[in-house]
């Protein structure tokens, strides 16, 4: 089972900031900004490449959850970045779809290093 599925099942600890029947959000273990939250579907979807038409509503829901968390964590007005990595060139390390929510400081231009 993947790391994020273990978090969903409560088998690994996480600092959870949001949870409903389809989605979970928790603080990244190695934050790259003052606010760095990962928002994941509970369903194990490995990458963006694995999304199907049936996931369209779920992905829309995830963005509404991101909006809600950004407001609750106080970064909605100052601004934030939402990022998804896919496969090796995208720098994906965990193969369970996740949306990085980053903010709390000026993040500068889009990073490509
Ligand atoms: P990615 O490179 O897009 O696959 O990002 C994976 C992210 O998951 C990285 O930012 C890691 O710091 C984070 N991460 C890995 N393991 C955990 C964990 N157990 N709890 C929270 N975040 C984690
Ligand atoms: Zn998983």
mmCIF file of C-alpha atoms and ligand atoms in Angstrom:
data_model
loop_
_atom_site.group_PDB
_atom_site.id
_atom_site.type_symbol
_atom_site.label_atom_id
_atom_site.label_comp_id
_atom_site.label_asym_id
_atom_site.label_seq_id
_atom_site.Cartn_x
_atom_site.Cartn_y
_atom_site.Cartn_z
ATOM 1 C CA UNK A 1 0.000 0.000 0.000
ATOM 2 C CA UNK A 2 1.307 3.487 -0.802
ATOM 3 C CA UNK A 3 2.257 6.054 1.838
ATOM 4 C CA UNK A 4 -0.782 8.250 1.223
ATOM 5 C CA UNK A 5 -3.186 5.271 1.290
ATOM 6 C CA UNK A 6 -1.686 4.446 4.702
ATOM 7 C CA UNK A 7 -2.411 8.012 5.863
ATOM 8 C CA UNK A 8 -6.001 7.682 4.549
ATOM 9 C CA UNK A 9 -6.407 4.441 6.538
ATOM 10 C CA UNK A 10 -4.898 6.002 9.682
ATOM 11 C CA UNK A 11 -1.929 3.612 9.580
ATOM 12 C CA UNK A 12 0.545 6.492 9.276
ATOM 13 C CA UNK A 13 0.249 9.743 11.247
ATOM 14 C CA UNK A 14 -0.384 13.066 9.523
ATOM 15 C CA UNK A 15 -1.285 16.585 10.556
ATOM 16 C CA UNK A 16 -4.727 16.548 8.981
ATOM 17 C CA UNK A 17 -6.310 19.918 8.149
ATOM 18 C CA UNK A 18 -9.362 18.648 6.251
ATOM 19 C CA UNK A 19 -11.202 15.386 5.646
ATOM 20 C CA UNK A 20 -14.461 14.298 4.040
ATOM 21 C CA UNK A 21 -15.675 11.089 2.412
ATOM 22 C CA UNK A 22 -13.606 11.604 -0.766
ATOM 23 C CA UNK A 23 -10.729 13.913 0.127
ATOM 24 C CA UNK A 24 -8.046 14.372 2.759
ATOM 25 C CA UNK A 25 -5.584 17.229 3.321
ATOM 26 C CA UNK A 26 -2.551 17.294 5.599
ATOM 27 C CA UNK A 27 0.647 19.267 6.114
ATOM 28 C CA UNK A 28 3.603 18.215 3.981
ATOM 29 C CA UNK A 29 6.283 16.482 6.066
ATOM 30 C CA UNK A 30 9.006 18.583 4.386
ATOM 31 C CA UNK A 31 7.398 21.993 3.814
ATOM 32 C CA UNK A 32 8.731 24.170 1.005
ATOM 33 C CA UNK A 33 6.811 27.270 2.154
ATOM 34 C CA UNK A 34 5.233 28.526 5.418
ATOM 35 C CA UNK A 35 2.006 26.855 4.265
ATOM 36 C CA UNK A 36 2.523 23.559 2.424
ATOM 37 C CA UNK A 37 -0.493 21.290 2.457
ATOM 38 C CA UNK A 38 -1.135 18.206 0.334
ATOM 39 C CA UNK A 39 -4.684 17.622 -0.827
ATOM 40 C CA UNK A 40 -5.407 14.076 -1.989
ATOM 41 C CA UNK A 41 -8.323 11.984 -3.177
ATOM 42 C CA UNK A 42 -8.879 9.028 -0.823
ATOM 43 C CA UNK A 43 -9.077 6.819 -3.902
ATOM 44 C CA UNK A 44 -5.663 5.589 -5.022
ATOM 45 C CA UNK A 45 -5.167 7.318 -8.376
ATOM 46 C CA UNK A 46 -1.422 7.129 -9.197
ATOM 47 C CA UNK A 47 -0.958 10.132 -11.494
ATOM 48 C CA UNK A 48 -2.797 12.735 -13.565
ATOM 49 C CA UNK A 49 -2.363 10.292 -16.467
ATOM 50 C CA UNK A 50 -4.710 7.874 -14.702
ATOM 51 C CA UNK A 51 -7.622 10.310 -14.464
ATOM 52 C CA UNK A 52 -10.818 9.225 -16.151
ATOM 53 C CA UNK A 53 -14.006 11.047 -17.075
ATOM 54 C CA UNK A 54 -15.594 9.623 -13.910
ATOM 55 C CA UNK A 55 -13.066 11.590 -11.814
ATOM 56 C CA UNK A 56 -14.086 14.987 -13.208
ATOM 57 C CA UNK A 57 -16.431 15.830 -10.335
ATOM 58 C CA UNK A 58 -13.863 14.666 -7.764
ATOM 59 C CA UNK A 59 -11.186 16.949 -9.216
ATOM 60 C CA UNK A 60 -13.620 19.876 -9.175
ATOM 61 C CA UNK A 61 -14.413 19.057 -5.549
ATOM 62 C CA UNK A 62 -10.698 18.985 -4.698
ATOM 63 C CA UNK A 63 -10.309 22.542 -6.005
ATOM 64 C CA UNK A 64 -13.219 23.714 -3.863
ATOM 65 C CA UNK A 65 -11.540 22.049 -0.863
ATOM 66 C CA UNK A 66 -8.278 23.835 -1.745
ATOM 67 C CA UNK A 67 -10.121 27.153 -1.824
ATOM 68 C CA UNK A 68 -11.639 26.442 1.607
ATOM 69 C CA UNK A 69 -8.318 25.399 3.179
ATOM 70 C CA UNK A 70 -6.532 28.452 1.718
ATOM 71 C CA UNK A 71 -9.101 30.688 3.386
ATOM 72 C CA UNK A 72 -8.910 28.831 6.702
ATOM 73 C CA UNK A 73 -5.111 28.992 6.746
ATOM 74 C CA UNK A 74 -5.191 32.719 5.976
ATOM 75 C CA UNK A 75 -3.529 32.722 2.567
ATOM 76 C CA UNK A 76 -6.539 33.256 0.306
ATOM 77 C CA UNK A 77 -6.004 37.005 -0.052
ATOM 78 C CA UNK A 78 -2.193 37.059 -0.023
ATOM 79 C CA UNK A 79 -2.203 34.273 -2.593
ATOM 80 C CA UNK A 80 -0.929 30.785 -3.144
ATOM 81 C CA UNK A 81 0.134 28.206 -5.710
ATOM 82 C CA UNK A 82 -1.447 24.854 -6.515
ATOM 83 C CA UNK A 83 0.933 22.348 -8.050
ATOM 84 C CA UNK A 84 0.697 18.779 -9.307
ATOM 85 C CA UNK A 85 3.759 16.790 -10.347
ATOM 86 C CA UNK A 86 3.426 13.934 -12.848
ATOM 87 C CA UNK A 87 5.909 11.120 -13.389
ATOM 88 C CA UNK A 88 9.702 11.447 -13.368
ATOM 89 C CA UNK A 89 10.233 14.642 -15.390
ATOM 90 C CA UNK A 90 7.523 16.264 -13.273
ATOM 91 C CA UNK A 91 9.439 15.289 -10.131
ATOM 92 C CA UNK A 92 6.694 13.059 -8.753
ATOM 93 C CA UNK A 93 7.928 11.050 -5.746
ATOM 94 C CA UNK A 94 4.704 9.621 -4.380
ATOM 95 C CA UNK A 95 2.500 7.854 -6.901
ATOM 96 C CA UNK A 96 -0.824 8.762 -5.318
ATOM 97 C CA UNK A 97 -2.304 11.885 -6.908
ATOM 98 C CA UNK A 98 -1.817 14.958 -4.722
ATOM 99 C CA UNK A 99 -2.194 18.698 -5.057
ATOM 100 C CA UNK A 100 0.436 20.843 -3.350
ATOM 101 C CA UNK A 101 -1.051 23.992 -1.800
ATOM 102 C CA UNK A 102 1.800 26.442 -1.182
ATOM 103 C CA UNK A 103 1.700 29.927 0.295
ATOM 104 C CA UNK A 104 2.491 32.202 3.194
ATOM 105 C CA UNK A 105 5.258 34.095 1.392
ATOM 106 C CA UNK A 106 5.882 35.471 -2.117
ATOM 107 C CA UNK A 107 6.638 32.322 -4.101
ATOM 108 C CA UNK A 108 8.364 34.071 -6.989
ATOM 109 C CA UNK A 109 8.092 32.998 -10.599
ATOM 110 C CA UNK A 110 7.197 29.465 -11.662
ATOM 111 C CA UNK A 111 10.058 27.194 -10.628
ATOM 112 C CA UNK A 112 11.921 25.098 -13.193
ATOM 113 C CA UNK A 113 15.325 24.025 -11.917
HETATM 114 P P1 LIG B 1 5.774 14.839 -5.120
HETATM 115 O O1 LIG B 1 7.236 15.101 -5.399
HETATM 116 O O2 LIG B 1 4.864 15.764 -5.882
HETATM 117 O O3 LIG B 1 5.409 13.377 -5.299
HETATM 118 O O4 LIG B 1 5.556 15.239 -3.619
HETATM 119 C C1 LIG B 1 5.527 14.326 -2.575
HETATM 120 C C2 LIG B 1 5.442 15.143 -1.318
HETATM 121 O O5 LIG B 1 5.017 14.304 -0.264
HETATM 122 C C3 LIG B 1 6.765 15.775 -0.892
HETATM 123 O O6 LIG B 1 6.591 17.187 -0.781
HETATM 124 C C4 LIG B 1 7.050 15.121 0.464
HETATM 125 O O7 LIG B 1 7.666 15.990 1.377
HETATM 126 C C5 LIG B 1 5.668 14.711 0.911
HETATM 127 N N1 LIG B 1 5.587 13.580 1.825
HETATM 128 C C6 LIG B 1 6.227 12.391 1.729
HETATM 129 N N2 LIG B 1 5.886 11.563 2.728
HETATM 130 C C7 LIG B 1 4.985 12.258 3.492
HETATM 131 C C8 LIG B 1 4.263 11.968 4.680
HETATM 132 N N3 LIG B 1 4.362 10.774 5.309
HETATM 133 N N4 LIG B 1 3.454 12.921 5.198
HETATM 134 C C9 LIG B 1 3.334 14.122 4.589
HETATM 135 N N5 LIG B 1 3.987 14.459 3.457
HETATM 136 C C10 LIG B 1 4.807 13.543 2.928
HETATM 137 ZN ZN1 LIG B 2 -2.324 5.386 -2.561
#
